[in-house]
Amino acid sequence: MRSDAMKKGIERAPHRALFKAMGYTDEDIARPIIGIAGSHNEIIPGHIHLDKVVDAVKAGVLAAGGTPIVFSTIGVCDGIAMGHLGMKYSLASREVIADSVEIMAQAHPFDGLVCVPNCDKIIPGMLMALLRLNIPGLVVSGGPMLAGRINDEKCDLITVFEGVGQVMAGKMSEEELVELEDVACPGCGSCAGMFTANSMNCLTEALGLALPGNGTIPAVEAARIRLARQTGAVSVNLVKEGVRPRDIATLDAFKNSIAVDMALGCSTNTVLHVPAIAKDAGAELSLSLFNDISEKTPHLVSLSPGGPNHLEDLHRAGGVQAVMKELAEKGLVNTSVLTCTLKTLGENLGPARVKDRRVIRPLSDPHSLEGGIAILYGSLAPDGAVVKRSAVAKEMLVNEGRARVFDSEDDAAQTIMGRGINPGDIVVIRYEGPKGGPGMREMLSPTSAIAGMGLDKDVALITDGRFSGGTRGAAIGHVSPEAMECGPVALVEEGDTIRIDIPGGRVDLLVPDEELEKRRKAWKKPEPKVKSGYLARYARMVSSGALGAVVE
């Protein structure tokens, strides 16, 4: 066993003594040792209950004949970090999480590993570590939050963000906003829509590194605890069978996860995270692969922010497994791939079925023939940009407008909140990329304000930063190369014409080449916004958003 390096032989007597100092018996030490990377904390609603999930994983490990050992990682709540300096640290925290799990599992050579995340950067960070380490293991999340209810209608965190814009536009009173704030997030779990956290939890299941149900079982259901117990037991089985994460997360499995991404209309942030995870698995995923799969994968499920349903509805309708079974009917997923159940995907899909066609549409009647995410190229984004096509109003799929240029999210938000943006404007927010931000912070506050003011069918937003999974409207992010690298987005001037053609996969700056060259020669690289500490180091080492914003 891998753990023999720290426990077997006469020369490891001191090591065993240290285990015994913590109460472990000789029998405990002799068993397969399963590390449990928990991320419970008291600042993320999706993580507030993870101590209970970890306890269930421990029980499953013990029942299967293993010895569980728990350690912790950090976690940032994107919602609470939104709109201030804290959001610069969100994406950057992914690398710290991955590195911390790697450090713990290498310093203490566990035989297996169970990762227990639930929210945005914590899930991909742990997956990166799991695949980097390539020791037997899998993931179980804490599950999604239930939707809130107000005036007999469902609501969620994004409803509150958009409520701020409604108050600014005089469409909602401050008293009504307080009432909404009190009910929108009714309890623990990852925020209720198909935002980044739930997107990644669903894709982890599709990838085969989490048990069926991981993406959709609500946080408050006992089934989530049962799933955690089963996960603990499976981790021991994976060790005994010698099945490793890279045996499961093959290129075909990643393609399956992208197909599910398109069918579910997941967050645009998956285009950052999935390639980063694949890199640690030894697979290379280009942005063009997302478009190739999107072109042949219909959008079957429309959840908030693009539609009226939430994760609890998808779970009731059959969950990720039912969606994959639907896709399998037309060969849109590879059913021969191995999963963490030690069965093939096809075997797992045997009992799956769609229970509500209002939530999971058939292939013959999709929301759209193409997937929920589109990659755009063009003179404004030579290396690519990403948009959640499923959350864009039909009126905005093809659009030409006047650029309103801002060199930070804060400047843009101030103008938007001051009602200084008009129909037909295209808001360009730059120097918010991986290097320029630094940290590529999400732009949920400006996009929600635009939507709340009722301008999401009239105003587009473009940034070298990124948008929340809860964003709706013509919000195009990850524009690459970023402004800090003198990408074309750095050369846009107030009043320039920009053309967006989402069906055609284009975003173009309609300025003559000779004028752009003149601007390029006059461009001067700005001073870094952060000059010390972790973010300064991150900015020096991080790659382009087109490559997953990984630290080289």
XYZ file of C-alpha atoms in Angstrom:
552
model
C 0.000 0.000 0.000
C 1.062 3.572 -0.619
C 0.773 4.348 3.089
C 3.432 1.739 3.881
C 5.955 4.507 3.263
C 4.920 6.095 6.557
C 3.857 3.104 8.647
C 5.599 -0.182 7.783
C 8.837 -1.631 9.176
C 11.056 -1.115 12.211
C 12.325 2.224 10.919
C 8.751 3.581 10.937
C 8.265 3.007 14.684
C 8.517 6.792 15.329
C 5.853 7.412 12.705
C 3.531 4.846 14.274
C 4.156 6.440 17.658
C 2.837 9.716 16.290
C -0.289 7.994 14.976
C -0.806 6.413 18.378
C -0.477 9.836 20.007
C -3.740 10.689 18.203
C -5.495 7.519 19.360
C -5.018 5.323 16.297
C -4.596 1.615 17.110
C -2.322 -0.882 15.363
C -5.425 -2.174 13.569
C -6.299 1.340 12.377
C -2.776 1.895 11.079
C -2.701 -1.440 9.258
C -5.830 -0.725 7.211
C -5.937 1.284 3.942
C -5.657 4.922 4.973
C -8.097 7.229 3.218
C -7.451 10.967 3.340
C -10.605 13.080 3.391
C -10.066 16.598 2.081
C -12.904 18.500 3.724
C -13.678 22.172 3.171
C -16.167 22.912 5.935
C -16.169 26.532 7.069
C -18.561 29.111 8.472
C -18.445 31.672 5.651
C -19.926 29.682 2.706
C -23.577 28.519 2.783
C -22.555 25.596 0.590
C -19.958 24.519 3.146
C -21.590 25.244 6.488
C -22.862 21.649 6.693
C -19.871 19.832 5.199
C -18.733 18.641 8.623
C -21.771 16.347 8.596
C -21.006 15.182 5.060
C -17.409 14.442 6.089
C -18.665 12.465 9.094
C -20.773 10.340 6.743
C -17.772 9.739 4.463
C -15.767 8.643 7.514
C -18.512 6.199 8.475
C -18.471 4.734 4.967
C -14.695 4.336 4.994
C -14.784 2.578 8.362
C -17.596 0.258 7.278
C -15.596 -0.787 4.223
C -12.473 -1.581 6.257
C -10.460 1.613 5.829
C -9.147 4.234 8.223
C -10.360 7.778 7.501
C -8.150 10.796 8.214
C -9.630 14.277 7.747
C -7.825 17.468 6.800
C -9.090 20.846 5.630
C -8.706 23.310 2.788
C -9.639 26.967 2.382
C -12.718 28.174 0.524
C -13.982 31.525 -0.782
C -17.703 32.359 -1.038
C -18.018 34.045 -4.410
C -21.300 35.704 -3.492
C -19.878 37.337 -0.367
C -16.603 38.189 -2.158
C -18.499 39.755 -5.087
C -18.070 43.407 -5.971
C -14.978 44.227 -3.891
C -11.299 43.301 -3.521
C -12.231 39.820 -2.284
C -13.367 38.659 -5.723
C -9.814 39.048 -7.041
C -8.886 36.155 -4.762
C -11.624 33.757 -5.847
C -10.181 32.200 -9.011
C -6.687 32.528 -7.578
C -7.775 30.396 -4.608
C -8.271 27.417 -6.938
C -4.512 26.964 -7.234
C -3.998 27.206 -3.462
C -6.667 24.570 -2.881
C -5.147 22.208 -5.446
C -1.658 22.736 -4.041
C -2.778 22.261 -0.429
C -4.464 18.917 -1.176
C -1.396 17.803 -3.126
C 0.872 18.812 -0.239
C -1.172 16.938 2.349
C -1.482 13.772 0.270
C 2.222 13.698 -0.608
C 3.519 14.587 2.849
C 1.272 11.865 4.293
C 1.011 9.165 1.616
C -2.641 8.175 1.838
C -3.782 5.061 0.012
C -6.910 6.806 -1.210
C -8.529 10.225 -1.207
C -12.074 11.556 -0.903
C -12.620 15.228 -1.713
C -15.578 17.003 -0.095
C -16.128 20.423 -1.720
C -19.301 22.198 -2.767
C -18.695 25.650 -4.220
C -17.113 27.418 -7.124
C -13.299 27.178 -7.021
C -13.124 24.502 -4.352
C -14.550 21.792 -6.644
C -12.134 22.298 -9.561
C -9.226 22.875 -7.170
C -9.813 19.526 -5.501
C -10.326 17.776 -8.843
C -7.043 19.214 -10.108
C -5.281 17.800 -7.055
C -7.001 14.417 -7.328
C -5.898 14.009 -10.943
C -2.442 15.451 -10.299
C -1.868 12.959 -7.475
C -3.571 10.102 -9.351
C -4.181 8.035 -6.226
C -7.468 6.108 -5.948
C -10.214 8.514 -5.002
C -13.380 10.373 -5.848
C -15.519 13.381 -4.929
C -18.748 13.921 -3.005
C -20.196 17.407 -2.753
C -22.510 18.970 -0.185
C -25.384 19.350 -2.647
C -27.474 22.262 -3.913
C -29.545 24.683 -1.875
C -33.315 24.647 -2.271
C -34.859 27.586 -4.090
C -36.506 30.293 -2.030
C -40.069 31.441 -2.504
C -41.635 34.886 -2.505
C -45.220 35.689 -3.504
C -45.653 32.067 -4.661
C -42.693 32.359 -7.055
C -39.283 30.715 -6.812
C -36.266 32.897 -6.185
C -32.545 32.506 -5.537
C -29.417 34.554 -4.937
C -29.487 35.993 -8.457
C -33.010 37.299 -7.826
C -31.515 39.397 -5.017
C -28.650 40.676 -7.150
C -31.119 41.663 -9.865
C -33.356 43.193 -7.192
C -30.638 45.767 -6.541
C -30.936 46.896 -10.177
C -34.724 46.967 -9.875
C -34.485 49.265 -6.850
C -32.100 51.542 -8.778
C -34.591 51.635 -11.665
C -37.519 52.389 -9.357
C -39.180 49.020 -10.094
C -38.870 47.679 -6.530
C -38.918 49.322 -3.122
C -36.138 48.897 -0.593
C -38.640 47.197 1.713
C -39.448 44.623 -0.981
C -35.730 44.002 -1.503
C -35.296 43.285 2.228
C -38.222 40.856 2.080
C -36.584 39.126 -0.888
C -33.193 39.003 0.826
C -34.787 37.214 3.791
C -36.174 34.297 1.766
C -34.008 33.882 -1.342
C -31.431 31.570 0.263
C -33.455 29.338 2.605
C -30.648 27.173 3.957
C -27.393 25.333 3.386
C -26.131 24.193 -0.001
C -24.614 25.594 -3.168
C -26.817 28.374 -4.609
C -29.911 26.864 -6.202
C -29.480 27.573 -9.928
C -27.174 26.221 -12.607
C -24.429 28.550 -11.451
C -20.747 27.602 -11.289
C -20.845 25.427 -8.165
C -23.722 23.258 -9.332
C -22.332 23.183 -12.862
C -19.073 21.745 -11.558
C -20.820 19.267 -9.264
C -22.898 17.998 -12.195
C -19.834 17.781 -14.439
C -17.904 15.856 -11.764
C -20.682 13.273 -11.861
C -20.627 13.260 -15.680
C -16.850 12.826 -15.626
C -17.274 9.666 -13.574
C -15.395 10.885 -10.497
C -18.501 11.161 -8.319
C -21.357 8.748 -7.692
C -24.694 9.153 -9.501
C -26.733 11.845 -7.760
C -23.757 13.955 -6.707
C -24.748 16.910 -8.874
C -28.385 17.226 -7.880
C -29.367 15.612 -4.545
C -30.372 18.624 -2.387
C -28.116 19.457 0.542
C -30.914 19.050 3.068
C -32.004 15.549 2.026
C -30.908 12.435 3.905
C -30.033 10.974 0.508
C -27.031 13.344 0.471
C -25.718 11.770 3.698
C -26.319 8.281 2.305
C -24.414 9.253 -0.828
C -21.496 10.426 1.329
C -21.447 7.098 3.208
C -21.465 5.219 -0.100
C -18.638 7.430 -1.361
C -16.506 6.550 1.662
C -17.042 2.844 1.021
C -16.317 3.196 -2.701
C -13.006 4.927 -1.945
C -11.820 1.779 -0.161
C -12.977 -0.386 -3.074
C -11.034 1.813 -5.509
C -7.892 1.289 -3.416
C -8.401 -2.472 -3.305
C -8.972 -2.638 -7.080
C -6.123 -0.230 -7.865
C -8.344 2.029 -9.986
C -6.976 5.557 -10.211
C -8.597 8.854 -11.244
C -6.822 8.991 -14.603
C -8.215 5.533 -15.412
C -11.643 7.187 -15.195
C -11.044 10.777 -16.346
C -9.900 9.916 -19.863
C -10.265 12.207 -22.871
C -13.537 10.436 -23.729
C -14.808 11.105 -20.198
C -13.927 14.784 -20.510
C -15.822 14.902 -23.805
C -18.801 13.357 -22.015
C -18.631 16.070 -19.362
C -18.545 18.800 -22.022
C -21.587 17.248 -23.736
C -23.455 17.339 -20.414
C -22.224 20.918 -19.935
C -23.899 21.856 -23.220
C -27.116 19.933 -22.505
C -27.488 21.570 -19.083
C -26.507 25.103 -20.112
C -23.847 25.303 -17.419
C -21.814 28.278 -16.230
C -19.258 29.860 -18.572
C -16.715 29.256 -15.803
C -16.643 25.579 -16.794
C -14.631 26.720 -19.818
C -11.933 27.836 -17.360
C -12.116 24.874 -15.018
C -12.545 21.834 -17.256
C -9.361 22.520 -19.303
C -7.438 23.205 -16.066
C -8.607 19.883 -14.607
C -7.825 18.084 -17.874
C -4.310 19.501 -17.841
C -3.643 17.828 -14.501
C -5.082 14.621 -15.960
C -2.577 14.755 -18.812
C -5.223 15.652 -21.409
C -5.276 18.794 -23.531
C -8.655 20.415 -24.241
C -8.787 23.307 -26.683
C -11.551 25.900 -26.686
C -12.502 24.729 -30.174
C -13.495 21.339 -28.695
C -16.252 23.080 -26.715
C -17.676 24.501 -29.938
C -17.334 21.176 -31.775
C -19.339 19.393 -29.064
C -21.800 22.286 -28.715
C -22.656 22.150 -32.410
C -23.991 18.596 -32.110
C -25.325 18.613 -28.531
C -28.792 20.090 -27.980
C -29.648 22.204 -24.959
C -32.135 20.052 -23.022
C -32.369 21.630 -19.554
C -32.966 25.310 -18.800
C -32.352 26.201 -15.166
C -31.904 29.559 -13.448
C -30.549 32.014 -14.573
C -31.634 31.047 -18.095
C -34.898 29.334 -17.171
C -37.519 28.949 -14.424
C -36.298 25.696 -12.839
C -33.645 24.928 -10.202
C -31.428 22.011 -9.209
C -34.147 20.475 -7.052
C -36.321 20.261 -10.200
C -33.559 18.612 -12.195
C -33.075 16.086 -9.397
C -36.783 15.295 -9.299
C -36.763 14.895 -13.094
C -34.029 12.237 -13.026
C -30.818 14.200 -12.549
C -27.584 14.089 -14.497
C -27.907 10.356 -15.173
C -31.245 10.878 -16.949
C -29.727 13.644 -19.070
C -26.794 11.394 -20.000
C -29.162 8.558 -20.891
C -31.023 10.922 -23.198
C -27.744 11.962 -24.856
C -26.641 8.320 -25.124
C -29.639 7.532 -27.330
C -27.995 9.480 -30.151
C -24.414 8.523 -29.303
C -23.633 11.953 -27.881
C -21.818 10.427 -24.883
C -19.448 7.451 -24.789
C -21.070 4.824 -22.580
C -18.065 2.481 -22.512
C -16.000 4.700 -20.187
C -15.199 3.464 -16.676
C -16.658 5.316 -13.689
C -15.872 5.395 -9.979
C -18.641 2.816 -9.383
C -16.234 0.354 -11.069
C -18.934 -0.032 -13.729
C -19.118 1.534 -17.162
C -21.255 4.592 -17.752
C -23.640 2.419 -19.775
C -24.128 0.086 -16.812
C -24.765 3.042 -14.502
C -27.365 4.446 -16.881
C -29.445 1.254 -16.845
C -32.000 2.386 -14.219
C -31.924 6.081 -15.178
C -35.050 7.629 -16.714
C -36.549 11.032 -17.363
C -39.404 11.660 -14.933
C -40.455 15.142 -16.044
C -40.246 16.240 -19.662
C -40.953 19.822 -18.670
C -37.523 19.897 -17.012
C -35.492 17.512 -19.210
C -36.664 17.889 -22.782
C -36.316 15.082 -25.333
C -33.737 15.263 -28.101
C -36.614 15.822 -30.528
C -37.743 19.004 -28.736
C -34.719 20.797 -27.216
C -34.538 24.395 -26.079
C -32.045 24.814 -28.911
C -30.211 22.512 -31.301
C -26.861 23.771 -30.018
C -25.386 23.601 -26.538
C -25.759 26.234 -23.836
C -22.231 27.662 -24.163
C -20.568 29.191 -27.222
C -16.957 30.114 -27.887
C -16.558 33.288 -29.943
C -13.590 34.409 -32.005
C -12.968 37.530 -34.037
C -10.910 40.693 -34.203
C -11.791 41.562 -30.582
C -10.975 38.065 -29.275
C -8.398 36.347 -31.522
C -7.777 33.627 -28.899
C -11.419 33.273 -27.980
C -14.166 34.455 -25.635
C -17.100 32.667 -24.026
C -20.820 33.369 -23.635
C -23.680 31.477 -21.985
C -25.801 31.345 -25.117
C -28.707 29.714 -23.277
C -29.129 32.812 -21.073
C -29.025 35.379 -23.927
C -32.270 36.955 -25.142
C -33.021 36.177 -28.801
C -32.924 39.900 -29.568
C -29.253 40.008 -28.518
C -27.870 36.968 -30.340
C -26.814 39.255 -33.187
C -26.072 42.801 -32.131
C -24.078 45.849 -33.151
C -23.536 48.726 -30.777
C -21.459 51.571 -29.422
C -18.604 50.751 -27.042
C -18.695 52.221 -23.540
C -15.207 51.590 -22.184
C -14.182 51.095 -18.544
C -10.791 50.089 -17.175
C -12.252 48.385 -14.081
C -15.449 46.739 -12.865
C -15.824 49.442 -10.205
C -15.949 52.254 -12.790
C -18.456 50.332 -14.905
C -20.680 49.495 -11.915
C -20.745 53.126 -10.815
C -21.912 54.269 -14.255
C -24.481 51.465 -14.539
C -25.915 52.146 -11.085
C -26.009 55.858 -11.981
C -28.164 54.937 -14.995
C -25.498 56.153 -17.393
C -25.861 53.194 -19.789
C -28.395 53.376 -22.617
C -30.054 50.836 -24.921
C -27.685 49.898 -27.745
C -24.544 50.379 -25.647
C -21.933 47.634 -25.395
C -20.173 47.880 -22.040
C -16.485 46.932 -22.279
C -14.803 46.188 -18.943
C -11.077 45.542 -19.305
C -7.916 45.077 -17.243
C -9.887 42.494 -15.239
C -8.245 39.407 -16.765
C -6.072 36.823 -14.987
C -3.033 39.132 -15.043
C -4.746 42.504 -15.211
C -7.330 42.039 -12.464
C -5.440 40.281 -11.173
C -7.567 37.212 -10.565
C -10.210 37.559 -13.297
C -13.004 38.482 -10.909
C -16.629 37.780 -11.745
C -18.851 40.638 -12.880
C -22.188 39.663 -11.320
C -22.979 43.083 -9.869
C -22.948 44.974 -13.207
C -24.700 42.213 -15.155
C -27.388 41.817 -12.497
C -27.921 45.569 -12.382
C -28.350 45.627 -16.171
C -30.868 42.750 -15.964
C -32.676 44.272 -12.994
C -33.079 47.546 -14.859
C -34.669 45.646 -17.740
C -31.802 46.353 -20.140
C -30.645 42.757 -20.716
C -32.379 42.775 -24.130
C -30.736 46.069 -25.106
C -27.227 46.163 -23.612
C -24.289 43.746 -24.014
C -21.240 43.402 -21.764
C -17.768 42.314 -22.840
C -14.801 41.705 -20.548
C -11.404 40.042 -20.304
C -12.588 39.102 -16.816
C -15.396 36.635 -16.299
C -19.036 36.441 -15.370
C -20.817 34.566 -12.624
C -22.634 31.362 -13.463
C -25.688 33.324 -12.356
C -25.276 35.942 -15.071
C -27.903 36.243 -17.786
C -27.900 38.400 -20.874
C -25.381 39.044 -23.651
C -22.382 38.845 -21.320
C -19.191 37.824 -23.133
C -16.216 37.001 -20.925
C -12.701 35.546 -20.992
C -11.786 37.795 -23.958
C -8.284 36.692 -24.913
C -5.622 37.965 -25.176
C -6.479 40.129 -22.184
C -5.905 43.884 -22.029
C -2.844 43.538 -19.781
C -1.215 41.581 -22.635
C -2.190 44.312 -25.150
C -4.967 42.204 -26.630
C -7.351 44.067 -28.967
C -9.695 44.744 -26.027
C -7.008 47.150 -24.729
C -7.320 49.178 -27.929
C -11.077 49.805 -27.860
C -12.042 53.461 -27.547
C -15.280 55.076 -26.418
C -17.769 55.115 -29.291
C -16.143 52.362 -31.385
C -18.567 49.975 -33.056
C -18.558 46.363 -31.918
C -20.458 43.592 -33.667
C -21.591 40.445 -31.825
C -22.773 37.405 -33.777
C -23.277 34.547 -31.335
C -24.777 32.083 -33.861
C -21.850 32.856 -36.151
C -19.314 32.533 -33.317
C -17.917 36.053 -33.799
C -17.170 39.178 -31.780
C -15.493 41.919 -33.831
C -14.182 45.418 -33.268
C -15.153 47.345 -36.399
C -12.102 49.586 -36.531
C -9.671 49.650 -39.521
C -6.443 47.677 -39.058
C -4.285 50.740 -39.615
C -6.058 52.605 -36.821
C -5.644 49.624 -34.472
C -1.939 49.460 -35.281
C -1.613 53.156 -34.473
C -3.321 52.591 -31.118
C -1.159 49.533 -30.416
C 2.042 51.557 -30.874
C 0.726 54.219 -28.486
C -0.387 51.707 -25.837
C 1.523 51.631 -22.556
C 1.254 48.757 -20.116
C -0.426 49.953 -16.917
C 1.108 49.555 -13.504
C -0.035 46.362 -11.758
C -3.073 46.920 -9.549
C -1.576 44.695 -6.855
C 2.180 44.822 -6.243
C 2.718 42.520 -3.266
C 1.452 39.325 -1.698
C -0.176 36.285 -3.246
C -2.056 38.128 -6.002
C 1.138 39.767 -7.257
C 2.818 36.353 -7.506
C -0.291 34.909 -9.149
C -0.367 37.688 -11.765
C 3.240 36.985 -12.730
C 2.666 33.245 -13.233
C -0.924 32.810 -14.461
C -1.694 31.830 -18.048
C -4.331 33.210 -20.397
C -8.009 32.650 -19.730
C -8.057 30.785 -23.053
C -5.794 28.176 -21.409
C -7.812 27.849 -18.209
C -5.942 30.555 -16.241
C -3.603 27.965 -14.754
C -0.452 28.872 -12.881
C 2.548 27.812 -14.922
